[in-house]
Short mmCIF file of C-alpha atoms in Angstrom, two decimals:
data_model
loop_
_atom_site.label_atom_id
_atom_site.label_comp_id
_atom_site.label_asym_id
_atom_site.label_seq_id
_atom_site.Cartn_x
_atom_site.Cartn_y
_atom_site.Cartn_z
CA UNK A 26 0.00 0.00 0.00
CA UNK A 27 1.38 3.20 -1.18
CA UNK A 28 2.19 5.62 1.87
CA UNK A 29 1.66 9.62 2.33
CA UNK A 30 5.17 9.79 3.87
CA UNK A 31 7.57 7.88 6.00
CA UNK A 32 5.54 6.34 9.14
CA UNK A 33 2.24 7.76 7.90
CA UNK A 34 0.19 4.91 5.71
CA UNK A 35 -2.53 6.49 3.20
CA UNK A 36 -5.33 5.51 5.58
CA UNK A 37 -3.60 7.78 8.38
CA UNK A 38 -3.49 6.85 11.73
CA UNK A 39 -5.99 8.26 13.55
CA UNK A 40 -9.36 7.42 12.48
CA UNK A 41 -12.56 7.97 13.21
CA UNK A 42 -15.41 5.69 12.65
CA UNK A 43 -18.05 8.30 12.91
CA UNK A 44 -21.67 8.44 13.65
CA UNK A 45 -24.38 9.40 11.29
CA UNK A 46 -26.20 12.32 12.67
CA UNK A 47 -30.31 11.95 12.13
CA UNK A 48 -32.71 15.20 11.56
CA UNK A 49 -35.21 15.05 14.87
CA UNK A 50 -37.42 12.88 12.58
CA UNK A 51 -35.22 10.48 12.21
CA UNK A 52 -33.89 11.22 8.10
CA UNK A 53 -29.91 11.52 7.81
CA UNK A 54 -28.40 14.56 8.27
CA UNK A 55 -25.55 15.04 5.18
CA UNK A 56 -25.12 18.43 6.55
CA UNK A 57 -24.20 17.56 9.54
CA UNK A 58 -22.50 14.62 8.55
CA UNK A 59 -20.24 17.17 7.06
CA UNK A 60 -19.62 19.79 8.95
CA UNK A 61 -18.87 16.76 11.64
CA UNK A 62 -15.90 15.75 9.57
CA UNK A 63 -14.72 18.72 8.95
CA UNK A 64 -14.21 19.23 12.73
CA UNK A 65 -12.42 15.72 12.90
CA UNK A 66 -10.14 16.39 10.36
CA UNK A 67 -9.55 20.09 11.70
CA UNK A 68 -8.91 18.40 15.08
CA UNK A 69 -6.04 15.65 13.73
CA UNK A 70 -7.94 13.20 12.17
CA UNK A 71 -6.21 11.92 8.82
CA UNK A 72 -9.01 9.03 8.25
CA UNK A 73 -12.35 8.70 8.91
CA UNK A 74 -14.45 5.20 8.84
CA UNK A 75 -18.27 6.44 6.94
CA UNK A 76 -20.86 4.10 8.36
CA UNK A 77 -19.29 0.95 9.89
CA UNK A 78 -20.65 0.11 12.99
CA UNK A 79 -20.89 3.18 14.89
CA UNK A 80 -22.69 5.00 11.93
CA UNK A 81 -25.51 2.53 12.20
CA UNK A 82 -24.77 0.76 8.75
CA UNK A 83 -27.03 -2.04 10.02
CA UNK A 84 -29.70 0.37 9.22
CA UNK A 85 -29.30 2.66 6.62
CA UNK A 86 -30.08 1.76 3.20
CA UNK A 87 -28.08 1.97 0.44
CA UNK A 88 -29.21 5.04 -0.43
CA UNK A 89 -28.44 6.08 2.58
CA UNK A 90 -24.66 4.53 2.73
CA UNK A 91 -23.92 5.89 -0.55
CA UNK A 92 -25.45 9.67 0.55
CA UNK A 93 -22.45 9.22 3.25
CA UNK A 94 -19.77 8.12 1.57
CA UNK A 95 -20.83 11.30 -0.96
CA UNK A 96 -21.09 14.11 2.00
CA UNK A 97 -17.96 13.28 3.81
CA UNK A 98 -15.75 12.84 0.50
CA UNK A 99 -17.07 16.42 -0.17
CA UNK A 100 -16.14 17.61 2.89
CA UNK A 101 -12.87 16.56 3.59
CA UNK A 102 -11.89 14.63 0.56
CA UNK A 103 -7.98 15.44 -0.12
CA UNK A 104 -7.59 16.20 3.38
CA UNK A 105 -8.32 12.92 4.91
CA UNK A 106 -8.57 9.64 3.73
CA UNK A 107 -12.33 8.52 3.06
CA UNK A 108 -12.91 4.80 4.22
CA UNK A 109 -16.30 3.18 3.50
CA UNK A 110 -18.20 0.57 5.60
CA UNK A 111 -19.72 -1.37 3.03
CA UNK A 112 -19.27 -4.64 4.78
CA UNK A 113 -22.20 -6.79 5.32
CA UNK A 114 -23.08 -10.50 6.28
CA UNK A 115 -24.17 -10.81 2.79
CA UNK A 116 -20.94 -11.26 0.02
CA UNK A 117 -23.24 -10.36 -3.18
CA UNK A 118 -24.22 -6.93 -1.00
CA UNK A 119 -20.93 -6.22 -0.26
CA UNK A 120 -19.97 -6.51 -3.55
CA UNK A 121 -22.75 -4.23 -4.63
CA UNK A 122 -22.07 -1.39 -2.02
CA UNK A 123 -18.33 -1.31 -2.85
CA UNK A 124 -18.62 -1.20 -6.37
CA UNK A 125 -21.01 1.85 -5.70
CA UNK A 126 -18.58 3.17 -3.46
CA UNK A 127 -15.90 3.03 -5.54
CA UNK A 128 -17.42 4.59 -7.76
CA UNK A 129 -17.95 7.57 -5.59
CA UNK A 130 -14.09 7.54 -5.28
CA UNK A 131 -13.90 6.78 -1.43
CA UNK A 132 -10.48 6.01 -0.48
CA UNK A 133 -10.59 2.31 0.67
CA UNK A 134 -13.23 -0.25 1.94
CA UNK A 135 -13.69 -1.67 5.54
CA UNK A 136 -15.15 -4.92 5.46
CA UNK A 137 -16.40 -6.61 8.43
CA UNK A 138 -16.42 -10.25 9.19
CA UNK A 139 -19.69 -11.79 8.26
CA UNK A 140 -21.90 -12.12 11.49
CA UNK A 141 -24.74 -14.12 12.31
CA UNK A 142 -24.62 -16.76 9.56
CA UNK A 143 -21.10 -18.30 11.14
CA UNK A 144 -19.36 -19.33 7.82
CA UNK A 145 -16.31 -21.60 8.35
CA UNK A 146 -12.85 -20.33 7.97
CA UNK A 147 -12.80 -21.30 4.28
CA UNK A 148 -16.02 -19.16 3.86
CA UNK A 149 -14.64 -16.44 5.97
CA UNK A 150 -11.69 -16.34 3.37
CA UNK A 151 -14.17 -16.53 0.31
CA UNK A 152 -15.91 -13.82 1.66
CA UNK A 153 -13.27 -11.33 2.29
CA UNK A 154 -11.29 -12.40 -1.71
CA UNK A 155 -14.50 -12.08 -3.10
CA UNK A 156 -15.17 -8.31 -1.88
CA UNK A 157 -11.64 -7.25 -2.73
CA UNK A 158 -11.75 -8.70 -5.96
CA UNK A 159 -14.59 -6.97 -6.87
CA UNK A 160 -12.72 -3.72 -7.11
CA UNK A 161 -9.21 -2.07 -7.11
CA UNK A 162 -9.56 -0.45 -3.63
CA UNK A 163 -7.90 -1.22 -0.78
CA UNK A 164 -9.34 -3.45 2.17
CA UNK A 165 -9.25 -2.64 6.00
CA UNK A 166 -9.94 -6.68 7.08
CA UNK A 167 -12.09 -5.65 10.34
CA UNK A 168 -11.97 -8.61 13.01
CA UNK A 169 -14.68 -8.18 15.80
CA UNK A 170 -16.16 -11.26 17.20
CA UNK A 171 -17.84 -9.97 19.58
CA UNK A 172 -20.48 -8.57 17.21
CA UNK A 173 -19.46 -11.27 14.00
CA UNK A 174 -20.08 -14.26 16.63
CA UNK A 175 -16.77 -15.69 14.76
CA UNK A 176 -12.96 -14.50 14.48
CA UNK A 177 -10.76 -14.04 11.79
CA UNK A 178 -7.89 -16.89 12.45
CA UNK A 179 -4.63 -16.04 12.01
CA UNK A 180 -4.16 -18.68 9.60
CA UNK A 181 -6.76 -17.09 7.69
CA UNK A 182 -5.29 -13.73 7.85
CA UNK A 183 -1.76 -14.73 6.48
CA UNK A 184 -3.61 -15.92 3.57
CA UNK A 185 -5.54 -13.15 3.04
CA UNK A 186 -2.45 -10.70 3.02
CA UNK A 187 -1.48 -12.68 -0.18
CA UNK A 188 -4.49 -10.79 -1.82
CA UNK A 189 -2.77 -7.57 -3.21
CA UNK A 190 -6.17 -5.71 -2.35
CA UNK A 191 -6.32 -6.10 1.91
CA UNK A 192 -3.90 -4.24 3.16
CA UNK A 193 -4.80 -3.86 6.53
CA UNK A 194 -6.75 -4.95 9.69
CA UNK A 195 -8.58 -3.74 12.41
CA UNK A 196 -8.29 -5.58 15.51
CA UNK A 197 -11.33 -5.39 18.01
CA UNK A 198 -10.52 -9.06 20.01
CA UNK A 199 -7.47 -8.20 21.81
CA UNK A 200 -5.32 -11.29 20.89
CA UNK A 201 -1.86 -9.90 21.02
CA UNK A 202 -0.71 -13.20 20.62
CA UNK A 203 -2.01 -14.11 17.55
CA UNK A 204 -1.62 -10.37 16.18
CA UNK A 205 1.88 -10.39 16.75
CA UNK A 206 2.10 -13.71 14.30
CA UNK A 207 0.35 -12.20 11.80
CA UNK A 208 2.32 -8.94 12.10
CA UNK A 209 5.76 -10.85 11.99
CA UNK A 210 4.66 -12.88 8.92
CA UNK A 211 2.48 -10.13 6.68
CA UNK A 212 2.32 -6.90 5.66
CA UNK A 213 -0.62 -6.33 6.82
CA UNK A 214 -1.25 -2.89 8.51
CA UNK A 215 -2.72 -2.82 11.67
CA UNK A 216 -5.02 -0.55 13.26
CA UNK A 217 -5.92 -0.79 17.17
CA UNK A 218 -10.53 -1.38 17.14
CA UNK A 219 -10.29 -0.89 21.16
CA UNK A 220 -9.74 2.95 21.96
CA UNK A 221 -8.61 1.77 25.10
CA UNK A 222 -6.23 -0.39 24.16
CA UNK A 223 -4.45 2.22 21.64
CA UNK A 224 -1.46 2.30 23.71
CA UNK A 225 -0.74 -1.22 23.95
CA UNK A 226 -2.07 -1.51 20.34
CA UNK A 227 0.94 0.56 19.17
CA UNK A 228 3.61 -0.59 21.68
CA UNK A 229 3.24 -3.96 19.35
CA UNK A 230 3.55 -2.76 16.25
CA UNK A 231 0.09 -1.15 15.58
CA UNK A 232 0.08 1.85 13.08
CA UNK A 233 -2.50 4.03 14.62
CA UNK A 234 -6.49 3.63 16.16
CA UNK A 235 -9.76 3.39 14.36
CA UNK A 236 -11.92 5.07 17.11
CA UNK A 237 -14.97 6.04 18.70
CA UNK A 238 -13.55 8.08 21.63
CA UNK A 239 -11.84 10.21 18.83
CA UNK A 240 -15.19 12.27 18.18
CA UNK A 241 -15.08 13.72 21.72
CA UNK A 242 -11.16 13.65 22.35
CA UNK A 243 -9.54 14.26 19.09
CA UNK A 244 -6.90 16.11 20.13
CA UNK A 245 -5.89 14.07 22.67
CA UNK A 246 -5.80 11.00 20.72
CA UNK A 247 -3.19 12.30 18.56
CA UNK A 248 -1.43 13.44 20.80
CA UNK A 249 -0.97 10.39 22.24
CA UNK A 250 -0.51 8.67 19.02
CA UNK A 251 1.99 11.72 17.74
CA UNK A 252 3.99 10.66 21.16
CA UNK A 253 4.47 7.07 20.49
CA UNK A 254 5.95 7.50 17.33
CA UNK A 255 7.95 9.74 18.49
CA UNK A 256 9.52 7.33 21.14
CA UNK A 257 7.81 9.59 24.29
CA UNK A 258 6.98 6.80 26.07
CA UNK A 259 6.40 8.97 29.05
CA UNK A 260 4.08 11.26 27.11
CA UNK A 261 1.88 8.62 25.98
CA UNK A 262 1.47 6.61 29.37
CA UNK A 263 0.39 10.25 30.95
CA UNK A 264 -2.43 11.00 28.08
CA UNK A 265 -3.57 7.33 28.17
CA UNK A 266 -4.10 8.07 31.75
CA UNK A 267 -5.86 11.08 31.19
CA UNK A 268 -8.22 9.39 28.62
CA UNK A 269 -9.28 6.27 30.61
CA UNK A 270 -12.46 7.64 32.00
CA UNK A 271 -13.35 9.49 28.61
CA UNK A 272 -13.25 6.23 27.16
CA UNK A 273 -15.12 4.52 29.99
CA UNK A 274 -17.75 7.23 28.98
CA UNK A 275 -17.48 6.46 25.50
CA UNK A 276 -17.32 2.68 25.50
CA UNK A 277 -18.80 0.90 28.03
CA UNK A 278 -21.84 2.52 29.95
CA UNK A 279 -24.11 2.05 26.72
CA UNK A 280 -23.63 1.43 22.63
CA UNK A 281 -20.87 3.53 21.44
CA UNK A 282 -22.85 5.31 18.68
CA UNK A 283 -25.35 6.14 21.33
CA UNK A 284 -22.82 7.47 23.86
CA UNK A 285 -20.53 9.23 20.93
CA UNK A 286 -23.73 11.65 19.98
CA UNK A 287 -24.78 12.29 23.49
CA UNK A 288 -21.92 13.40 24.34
CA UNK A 289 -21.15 15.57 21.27
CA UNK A 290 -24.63 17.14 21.89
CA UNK A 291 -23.27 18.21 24.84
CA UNK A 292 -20.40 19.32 23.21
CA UNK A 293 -22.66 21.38 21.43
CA UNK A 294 -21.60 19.89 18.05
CA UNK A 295 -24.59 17.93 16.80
CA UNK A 296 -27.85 19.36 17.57
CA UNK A 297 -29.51 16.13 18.76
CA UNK A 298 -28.69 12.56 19.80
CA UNK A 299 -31.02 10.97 17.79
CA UNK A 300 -30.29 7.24 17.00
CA UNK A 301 -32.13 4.67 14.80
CA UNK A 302 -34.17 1.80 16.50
CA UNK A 303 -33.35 -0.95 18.01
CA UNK A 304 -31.02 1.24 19.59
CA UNK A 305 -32.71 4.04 21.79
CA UNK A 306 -30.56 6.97 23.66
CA UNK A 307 -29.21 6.69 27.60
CA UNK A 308 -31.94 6.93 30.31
CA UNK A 309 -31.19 9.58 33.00
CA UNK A 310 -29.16 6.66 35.24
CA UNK A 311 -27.14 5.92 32.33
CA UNK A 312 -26.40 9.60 31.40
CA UNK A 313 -25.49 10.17 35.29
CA UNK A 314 -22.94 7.45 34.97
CA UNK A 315 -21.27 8.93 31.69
CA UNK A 316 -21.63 12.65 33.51
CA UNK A 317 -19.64 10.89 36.32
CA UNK A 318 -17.05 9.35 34.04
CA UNK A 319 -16.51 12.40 32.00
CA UNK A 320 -16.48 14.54 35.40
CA UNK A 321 -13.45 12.99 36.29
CA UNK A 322 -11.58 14.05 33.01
CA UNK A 323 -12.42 17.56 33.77
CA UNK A 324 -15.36 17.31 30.87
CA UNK A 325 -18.08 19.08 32.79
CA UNK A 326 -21.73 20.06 30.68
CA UNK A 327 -24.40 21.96 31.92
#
């Protein structure tokens, strides 16, 4: 994969996978979809992820996908790269969505592992060629089996770095172990899918995050990110500190989609925190909790 510059690869290394703002009626909000990454890229993003999981892919349509990918690369296209969620647990779909994408001249593809129907390994493998085969962009592999039910093995992954299309990976199941095998016998680029876990993420060989945290801590994130690759380990233990209860926030108390926009409501940057069904927004004990956790950071809204 070709780079920007030494260290930095052309997806960047501090990425966003951002929401999808709604209208109070529930109808995307381009606009806003805009103007948000305009912010993230003003703030240090150099990638941002349009409509994987935290945009609510699972229930836009492709219209609706496609009006994304369209906004954002508008926005900030040439100033950030443009990475599209077309992913789905359906390969013929997939195929579909990043041909359209392509199309709209998005920078690269993320591509989930299918969930729910629980292919085997071979089918995981199928899946994944078949995608990047269907087009001359480059693949983000993204391995979360906590939502896909199944993992990528690593045995799978070596022999999907053979395809000249995937070029990269990101890692939401924590196995060092088997990352560090894949590292040491790919190319593969990997990206840390745990914004807690950036740190040790990097510290392993890790070229940067693919985050959630990042809408409401931007700066911070790469800052800590600028400080590991510049060897401050010191730095980047002290902000990693600093961002543990933002990403307690952020992460855990409810969805992360739901948490991201309450919080940048708050933050007076979207105008709502309206989120498609089944997911619903925080009830007043779970908006205590994330008050409490973002409290401690010093992040205090009236």
């Amino acid at each position: 994969m070709a780079e920007t510059s030494a260290n930095i690869p052309a997806f960047g290394t501090l990425l966003t996978a951002m929401v999808t703002p709604f209208t109070e009626d529930g109808k995307v909000d381009y606009q806003q979809a805009a103007e948000l990454a305009v912010k993230l890229v003003d703030d240090g993003c150099d990638g941002l992820v349009v409509t994987g999981t935290t945009g609510e892919t699972s229930t836009l349509t492709d219209e609706e996908n496609l009006g994304m990918f369209r906004a954002v690369k508008e926005a900030v296209g040439g100033r950030a790269a443009i990475i599209a969620g077309t992913g789905t647990n359906d390969t013929a779909h997939s195929v579909h969505l990043s041909r359209q994408a392509a199309e709209l001249g998005v920078d690269g593809l993320l591509i989930v592992t299918p969930y729910y129907n629980k292919p085997s390994q071979a089918g995981v493998r199928a899946h994944f060629e078949t995608i990047a085969s269907s087009t001359d962009m480059p693949v983000m592999l993204y391995d979360i089996p906590g939502r896909s039910s199944i993992q990528i093995a690593p045995d799978t992954m070596i022999r999907l770095a053979e395809h000249p299309n995937i070029v990269a990976v990101k890692d939401a199941k924590a196995d060092f172990a088997a990352a560090t095998r894949v590292m040491a016998e790919t190319d593969l680029l990997f990206y840390s899918g745990d914004d807690g876990l950036t740190l040790q993420w990097m510290a392993l060989g890790a070229v940067g995050l693919v985050g959630v945290t990042t809408h409401v801590a931007t700066r911070r994130f790469r800052e800590l990110i600028d400080a590991v690759n510049a060897n401050d380990l010191g730095t980047a233990r002290k902000i990693n500190f600093e961002l543990e209860p933002v990403v307690r926030a952020t992460m855990t108390r409810v969805q992360g989609a739901v948490a991201a926009k309450q919080i940048l409501k708050w933050q007076g940057i979207l105008p709502n925190s309206v989120v498609r069904l089944p997911l619903v927004e925080p009830d007043e004990a779970e908006i205590a909790t994330i008050r409490e956790d973002l409290a401690e950071a010093g992040l205090v809204f009236s």
